[in-house]
Tab-separated table of C-alpha atoms in Angstrom:
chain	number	residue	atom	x	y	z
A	1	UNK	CA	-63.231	53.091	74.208
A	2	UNK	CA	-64.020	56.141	75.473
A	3	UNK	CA	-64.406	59.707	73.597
A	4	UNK	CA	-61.425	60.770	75.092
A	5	UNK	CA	-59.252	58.092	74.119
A	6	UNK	CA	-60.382	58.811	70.081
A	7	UNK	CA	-59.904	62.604	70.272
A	8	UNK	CA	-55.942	61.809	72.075
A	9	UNK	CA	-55.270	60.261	68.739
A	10	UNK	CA	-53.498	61.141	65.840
A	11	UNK	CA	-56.219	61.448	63.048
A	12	UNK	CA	-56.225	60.532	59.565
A	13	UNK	CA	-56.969	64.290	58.453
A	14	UNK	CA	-53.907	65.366	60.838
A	15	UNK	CA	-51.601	62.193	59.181
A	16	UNK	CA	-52.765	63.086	55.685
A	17	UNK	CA	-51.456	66.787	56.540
A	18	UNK	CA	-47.703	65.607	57.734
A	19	UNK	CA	-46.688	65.587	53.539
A	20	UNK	CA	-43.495	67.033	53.353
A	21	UNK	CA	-43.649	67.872	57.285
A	22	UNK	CA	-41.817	65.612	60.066
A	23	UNK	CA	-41.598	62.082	59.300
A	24	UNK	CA	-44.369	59.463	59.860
A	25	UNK	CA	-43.550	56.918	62.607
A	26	UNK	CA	-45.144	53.786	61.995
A	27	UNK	CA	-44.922	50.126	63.064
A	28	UNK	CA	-46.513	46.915	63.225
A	29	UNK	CA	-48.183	45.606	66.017
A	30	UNK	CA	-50.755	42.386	66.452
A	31	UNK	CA	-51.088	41.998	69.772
A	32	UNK	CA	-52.034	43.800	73.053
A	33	UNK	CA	-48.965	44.164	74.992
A	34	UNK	CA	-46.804	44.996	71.999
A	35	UNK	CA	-49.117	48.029	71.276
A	36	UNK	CA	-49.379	49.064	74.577
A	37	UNK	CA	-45.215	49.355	74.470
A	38	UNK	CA	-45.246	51.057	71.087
A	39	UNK	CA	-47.947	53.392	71.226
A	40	UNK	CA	-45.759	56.228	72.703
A	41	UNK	CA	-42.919	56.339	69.826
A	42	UNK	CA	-45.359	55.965	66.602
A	43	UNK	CA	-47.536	57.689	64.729
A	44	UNK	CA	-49.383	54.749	63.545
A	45	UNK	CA	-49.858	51.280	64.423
A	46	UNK	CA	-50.615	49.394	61.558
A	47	UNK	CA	-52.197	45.992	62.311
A	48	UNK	CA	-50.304	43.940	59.256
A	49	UNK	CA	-51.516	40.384	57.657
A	50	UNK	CA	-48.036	39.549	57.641
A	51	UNK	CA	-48.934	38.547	61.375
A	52	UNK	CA	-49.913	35.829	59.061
A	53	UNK	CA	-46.397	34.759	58.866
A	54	UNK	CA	-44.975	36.601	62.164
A	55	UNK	CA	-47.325	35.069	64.253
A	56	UNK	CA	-48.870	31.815	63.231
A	57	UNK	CA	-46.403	30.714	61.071
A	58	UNK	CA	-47.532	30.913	58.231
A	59	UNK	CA	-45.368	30.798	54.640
A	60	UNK	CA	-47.591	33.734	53.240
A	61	UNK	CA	-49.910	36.089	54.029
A	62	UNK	CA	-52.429	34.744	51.810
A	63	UNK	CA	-54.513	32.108	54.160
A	64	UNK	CA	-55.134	35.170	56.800
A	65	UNK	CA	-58.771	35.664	57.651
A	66	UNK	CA	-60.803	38.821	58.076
A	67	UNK	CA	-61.929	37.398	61.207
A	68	UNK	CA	-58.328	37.012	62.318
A	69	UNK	CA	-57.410	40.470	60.864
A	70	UNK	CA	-61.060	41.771	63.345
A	71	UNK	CA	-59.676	40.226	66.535
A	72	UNK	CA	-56.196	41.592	66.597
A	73	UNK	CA	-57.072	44.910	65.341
A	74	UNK	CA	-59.654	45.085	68.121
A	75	UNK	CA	-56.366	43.935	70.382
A	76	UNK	CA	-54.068	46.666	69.395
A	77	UNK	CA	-57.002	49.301	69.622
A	78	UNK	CA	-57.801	48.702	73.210
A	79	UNK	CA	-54.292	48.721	74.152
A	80	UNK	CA	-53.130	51.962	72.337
A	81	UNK	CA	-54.180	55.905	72.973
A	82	UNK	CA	-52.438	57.450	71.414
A	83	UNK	CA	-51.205	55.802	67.483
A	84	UNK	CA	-53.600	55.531	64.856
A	85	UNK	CA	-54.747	52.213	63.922
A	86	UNK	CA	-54.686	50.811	60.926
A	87	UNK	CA	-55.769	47.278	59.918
A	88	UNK	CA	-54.947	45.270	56.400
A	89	UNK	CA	-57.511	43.916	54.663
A	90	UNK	CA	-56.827	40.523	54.277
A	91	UNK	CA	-56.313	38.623	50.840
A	92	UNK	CA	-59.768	37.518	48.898
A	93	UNK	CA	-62.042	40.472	51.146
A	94	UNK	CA	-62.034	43.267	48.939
A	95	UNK	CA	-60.137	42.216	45.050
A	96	UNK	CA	-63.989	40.798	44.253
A	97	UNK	CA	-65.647	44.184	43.888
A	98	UNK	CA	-65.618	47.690	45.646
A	99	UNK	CA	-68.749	46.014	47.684
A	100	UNK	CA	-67.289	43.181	48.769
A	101	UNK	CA	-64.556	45.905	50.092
A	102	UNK	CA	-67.195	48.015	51.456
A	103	UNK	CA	-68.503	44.947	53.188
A	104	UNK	CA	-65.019	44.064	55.020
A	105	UNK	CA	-64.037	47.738	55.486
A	106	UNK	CA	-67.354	47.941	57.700
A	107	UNK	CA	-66.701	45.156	59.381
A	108	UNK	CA	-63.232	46.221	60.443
A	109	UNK	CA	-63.741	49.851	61.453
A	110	UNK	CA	-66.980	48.289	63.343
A	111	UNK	CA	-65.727	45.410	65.105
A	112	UNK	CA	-62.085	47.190	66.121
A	113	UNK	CA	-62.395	50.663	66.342
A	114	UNK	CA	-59.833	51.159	63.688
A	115	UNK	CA	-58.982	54.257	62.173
A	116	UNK	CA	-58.584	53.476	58.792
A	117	UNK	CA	-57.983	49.991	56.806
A	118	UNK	CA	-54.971	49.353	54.350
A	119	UNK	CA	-55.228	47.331	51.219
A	120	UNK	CA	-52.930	46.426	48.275
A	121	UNK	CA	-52.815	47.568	44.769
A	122	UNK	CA	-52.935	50.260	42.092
A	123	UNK	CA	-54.503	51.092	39.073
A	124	UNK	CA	-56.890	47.971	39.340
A	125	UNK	CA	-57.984	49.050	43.025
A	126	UNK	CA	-58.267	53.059	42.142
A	127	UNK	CA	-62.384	52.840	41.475
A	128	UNK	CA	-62.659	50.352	44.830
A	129	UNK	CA	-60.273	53.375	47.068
A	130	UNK	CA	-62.568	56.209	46.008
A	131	UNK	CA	-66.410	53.990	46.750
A	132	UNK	CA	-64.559	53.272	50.199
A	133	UNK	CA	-63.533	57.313	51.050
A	134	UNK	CA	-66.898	58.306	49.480
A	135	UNK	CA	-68.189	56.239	52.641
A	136	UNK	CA	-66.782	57.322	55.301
A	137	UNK	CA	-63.913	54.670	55.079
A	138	UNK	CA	-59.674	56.531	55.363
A	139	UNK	CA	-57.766	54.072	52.898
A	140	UNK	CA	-53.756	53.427	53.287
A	141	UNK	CA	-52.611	52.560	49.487
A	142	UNK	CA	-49.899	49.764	49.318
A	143	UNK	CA	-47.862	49.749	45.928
A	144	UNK	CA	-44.809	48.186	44.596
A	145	UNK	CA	-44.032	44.739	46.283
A	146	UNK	CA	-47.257	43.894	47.302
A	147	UNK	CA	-46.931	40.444	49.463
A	148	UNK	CA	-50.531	39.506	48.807
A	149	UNK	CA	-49.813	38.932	44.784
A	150	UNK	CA	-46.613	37.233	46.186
A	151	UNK	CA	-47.210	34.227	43.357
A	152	UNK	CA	-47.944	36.678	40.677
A	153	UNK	CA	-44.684	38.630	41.263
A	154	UNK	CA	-42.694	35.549	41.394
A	155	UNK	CA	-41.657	35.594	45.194
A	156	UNK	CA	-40.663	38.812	47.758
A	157	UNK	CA	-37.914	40.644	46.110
A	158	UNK	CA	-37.392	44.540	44.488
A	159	UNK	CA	-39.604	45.480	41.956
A	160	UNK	CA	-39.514	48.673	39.804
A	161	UNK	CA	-35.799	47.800	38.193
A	162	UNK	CA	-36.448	48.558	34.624
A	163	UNK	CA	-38.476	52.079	33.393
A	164	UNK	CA	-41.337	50.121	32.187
A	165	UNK	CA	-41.816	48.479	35.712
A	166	UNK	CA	-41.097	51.529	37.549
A	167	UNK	CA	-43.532	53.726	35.077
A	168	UNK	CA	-46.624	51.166	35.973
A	169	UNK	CA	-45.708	51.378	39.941
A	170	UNK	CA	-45.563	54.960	39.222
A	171	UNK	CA	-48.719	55.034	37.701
A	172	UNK	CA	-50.199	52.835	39.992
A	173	UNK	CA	-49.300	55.282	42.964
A	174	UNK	CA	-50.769	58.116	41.058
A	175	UNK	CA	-53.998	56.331	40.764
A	176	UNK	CA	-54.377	55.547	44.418
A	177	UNK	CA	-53.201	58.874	45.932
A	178	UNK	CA	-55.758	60.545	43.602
A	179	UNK	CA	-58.660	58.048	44.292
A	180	UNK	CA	-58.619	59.172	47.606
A	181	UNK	CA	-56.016	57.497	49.820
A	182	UNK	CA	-54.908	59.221	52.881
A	183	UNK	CA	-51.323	57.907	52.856
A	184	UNK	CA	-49.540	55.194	50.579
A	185	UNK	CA	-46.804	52.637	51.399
A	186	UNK	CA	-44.159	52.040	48.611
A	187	UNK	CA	-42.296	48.589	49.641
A	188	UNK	CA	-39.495	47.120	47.752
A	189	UNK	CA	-38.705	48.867	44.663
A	190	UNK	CA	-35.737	50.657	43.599
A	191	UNK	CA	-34.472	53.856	45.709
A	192	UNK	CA	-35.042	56.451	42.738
A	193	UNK	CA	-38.157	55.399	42.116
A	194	UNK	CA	-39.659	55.285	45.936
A	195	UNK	CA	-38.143	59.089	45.991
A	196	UNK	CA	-39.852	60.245	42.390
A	197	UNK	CA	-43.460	58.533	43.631
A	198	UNK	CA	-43.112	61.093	46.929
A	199	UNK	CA	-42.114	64.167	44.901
A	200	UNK	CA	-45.255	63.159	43.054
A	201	UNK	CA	-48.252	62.363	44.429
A	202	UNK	CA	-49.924	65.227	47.067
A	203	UNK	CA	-50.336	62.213	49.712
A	204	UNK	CA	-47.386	61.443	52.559
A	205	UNK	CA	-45.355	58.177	51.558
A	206	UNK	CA	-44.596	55.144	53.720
A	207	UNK	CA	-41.217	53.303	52.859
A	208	UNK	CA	-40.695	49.964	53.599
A	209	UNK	CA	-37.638	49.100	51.477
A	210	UNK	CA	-38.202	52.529	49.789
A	211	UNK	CA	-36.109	55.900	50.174
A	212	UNK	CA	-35.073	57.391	52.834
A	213	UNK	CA	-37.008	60.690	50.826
A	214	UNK	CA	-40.446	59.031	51.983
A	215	UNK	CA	-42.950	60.854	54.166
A	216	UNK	CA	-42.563	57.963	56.863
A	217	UNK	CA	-41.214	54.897	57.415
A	218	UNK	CA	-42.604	51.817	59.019
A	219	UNK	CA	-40.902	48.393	59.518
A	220	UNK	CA	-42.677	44.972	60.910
A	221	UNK	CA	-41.537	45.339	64.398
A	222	UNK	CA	-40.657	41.652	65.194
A	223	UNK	CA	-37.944	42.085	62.155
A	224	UNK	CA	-36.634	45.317	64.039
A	225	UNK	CA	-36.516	43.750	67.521
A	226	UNK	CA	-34.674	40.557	65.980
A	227	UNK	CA	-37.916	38.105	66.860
A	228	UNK	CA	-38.870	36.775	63.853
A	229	UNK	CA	-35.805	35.002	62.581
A	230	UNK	CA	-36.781	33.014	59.185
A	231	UNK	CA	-34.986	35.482	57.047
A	232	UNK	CA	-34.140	39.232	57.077
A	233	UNK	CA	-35.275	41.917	54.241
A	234	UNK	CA	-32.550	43.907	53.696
A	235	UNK	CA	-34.468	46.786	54.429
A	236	UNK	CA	-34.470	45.984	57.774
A	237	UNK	CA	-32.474	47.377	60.593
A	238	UNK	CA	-32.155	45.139	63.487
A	239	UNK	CA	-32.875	47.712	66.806
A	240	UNK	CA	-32.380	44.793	69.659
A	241	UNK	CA	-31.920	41.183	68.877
A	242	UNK	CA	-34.559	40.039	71.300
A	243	UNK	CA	-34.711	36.789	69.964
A	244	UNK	CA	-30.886	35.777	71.857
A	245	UNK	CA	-32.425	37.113	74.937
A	246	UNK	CA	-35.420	35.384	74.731
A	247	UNK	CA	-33.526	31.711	74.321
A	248	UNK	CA	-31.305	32.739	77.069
A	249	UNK	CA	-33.917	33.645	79.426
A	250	UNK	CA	-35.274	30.267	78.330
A	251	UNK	CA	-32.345	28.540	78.659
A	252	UNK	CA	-31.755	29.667	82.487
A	253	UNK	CA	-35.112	29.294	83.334
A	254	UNK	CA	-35.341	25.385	82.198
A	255	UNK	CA	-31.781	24.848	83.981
A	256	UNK	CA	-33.306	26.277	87.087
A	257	UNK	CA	-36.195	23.995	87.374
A	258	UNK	CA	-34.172	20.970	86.486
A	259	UNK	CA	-31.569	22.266	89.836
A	260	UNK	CA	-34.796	22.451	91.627
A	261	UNK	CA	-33.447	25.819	92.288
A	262	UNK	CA	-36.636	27.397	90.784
A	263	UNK	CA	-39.423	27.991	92.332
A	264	UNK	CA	-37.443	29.300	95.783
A	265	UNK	CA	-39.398	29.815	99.238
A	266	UNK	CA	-39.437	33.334	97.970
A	267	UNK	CA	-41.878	32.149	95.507
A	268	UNK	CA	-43.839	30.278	97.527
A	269	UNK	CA	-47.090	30.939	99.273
A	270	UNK	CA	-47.291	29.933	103.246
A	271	UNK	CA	-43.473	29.340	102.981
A	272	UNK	CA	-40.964	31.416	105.418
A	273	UNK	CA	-37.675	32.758	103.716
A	274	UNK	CA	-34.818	31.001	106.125
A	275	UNK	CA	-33.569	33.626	108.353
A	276	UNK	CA	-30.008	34.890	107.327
A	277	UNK	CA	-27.133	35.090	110.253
């Protein structure tokens, strides 16, 4: 990656800066191609564990790897200019101790080129957020529905319905925006309260099932294209429903090849197209 290519980027001090400004842009992406086609429209390009589930099939995010999370967010990063990156930190690589975090936070920004690393939590995470700034290390906060304490929580659904819930998530963003944290997502919990925690904290807001009052917004982009088809958050809008186009392109090729009417001379090497009268 060349010095060229990091300076084209949006930074995290730039990012950090957008509070209150013109919304964030951000989406998921895992794999080359995908962030090659996004990295025009967004802001970021945030290198999820739910490619956990998206992309290996997983039922949770919780069996992803670090070394999984290091070779996709080395993907994305050598197929993007122009989005910062930002890679999860998988389940079990940083709850331990603010070393342990330290440890896979190096090993991310190292091995990928990353701009920054996102990891889940709030009050209990504050102390581990401001070690990782003091070193060098930009931190994207993740509070409210947090997928990784998916068993904890009781499954994926809203959180933050009664005051006592929503004054703990509220809390919890407090802590992480003033630990360090250069922006924070809020997924899943009531509207009101995803619009108080952005009049809050000094930090720009990422909603994911939040208000439409956040800072940003950023959606898993195989929900948004219509590719991942388990089930649907209701927080998501479908853009395209590549997933139909996909099995039809399937479906034509497969009754092509069993016509014999695919591969044609046209695709054939050595083989003249019949001349036409």
């Amino acid at each position: 990656m060349s010095a060229s290519n990091l300076t084209a980027r949006h930074s995290v001090p730039a990012l950090r800066a957008r509070k209150g400004g013109e919304p964030i842009v951000c989406l998921t992406a895992y794999t080359a191609p995908v962030a090659r086609l996004l990295d025009p429209h967004v802001d970021i390009l945030l290198v999820g564990d739910s490619l956990g589930m998206v992309v290996y099939g997983l039922d949770s995010t919780l069996p992803v790897t670090l070394d999984m999370m290091i070779a996709h967010g080395a993907a994305v990063v050598r197929a993007s200019e122009r989005a910062c990156v930002v890679v999860d930190l998988p389940f079990g690589s940083y709850q331990e101790s603010k070393e342990a975090a330290f440890r896979a936070s190096a090993r991310v920004m190292a091995e990928t080129g990353a701009q920054a690393v996102k990891l889940e939590g709030g009050l209990e995470m504050a102390e581990t957020v401001a070690f990782l700034t003091a070193r060098g290390i930009p931190v994207m906060g993740h509070v409210g529905l947090t997928p990784q304490s998916v068993n904890t929580l009781g499954g994926y659904k809203a959180v933050g319905r009664d005051a006592e819930a929503a004054e703990r998530i509220a809390a919890d963003a407090r802590a992480i925006a003033e630990a360090g944290a250069f922006t924070l997502v809020i997924e899943g919990t009531m509207e009101q309260l995803a619009r108080r925690i952005t009049e809050e904290v000094a930090i720009p807001t990422i909603g994911i099932g939040g208000s439409p009052a956040c800072d940003g917004q950023v959606l898993v982009t195989d929900d948004m294209l219509g590719l991942f088809g388990a089930f649907q958050p209701k927080f998501v809008k479908r853009y395209a429903n590549l997933g139909e186009t996909v099995g039809e392109a399937a479906a034509t090729y497969a009754a092509e090849v069993r016509a014999r009417a695919f591969p044609g001379p046209e695709h054939c090497f050595g083989v003249k197209k019949a001349a036409t009268a």
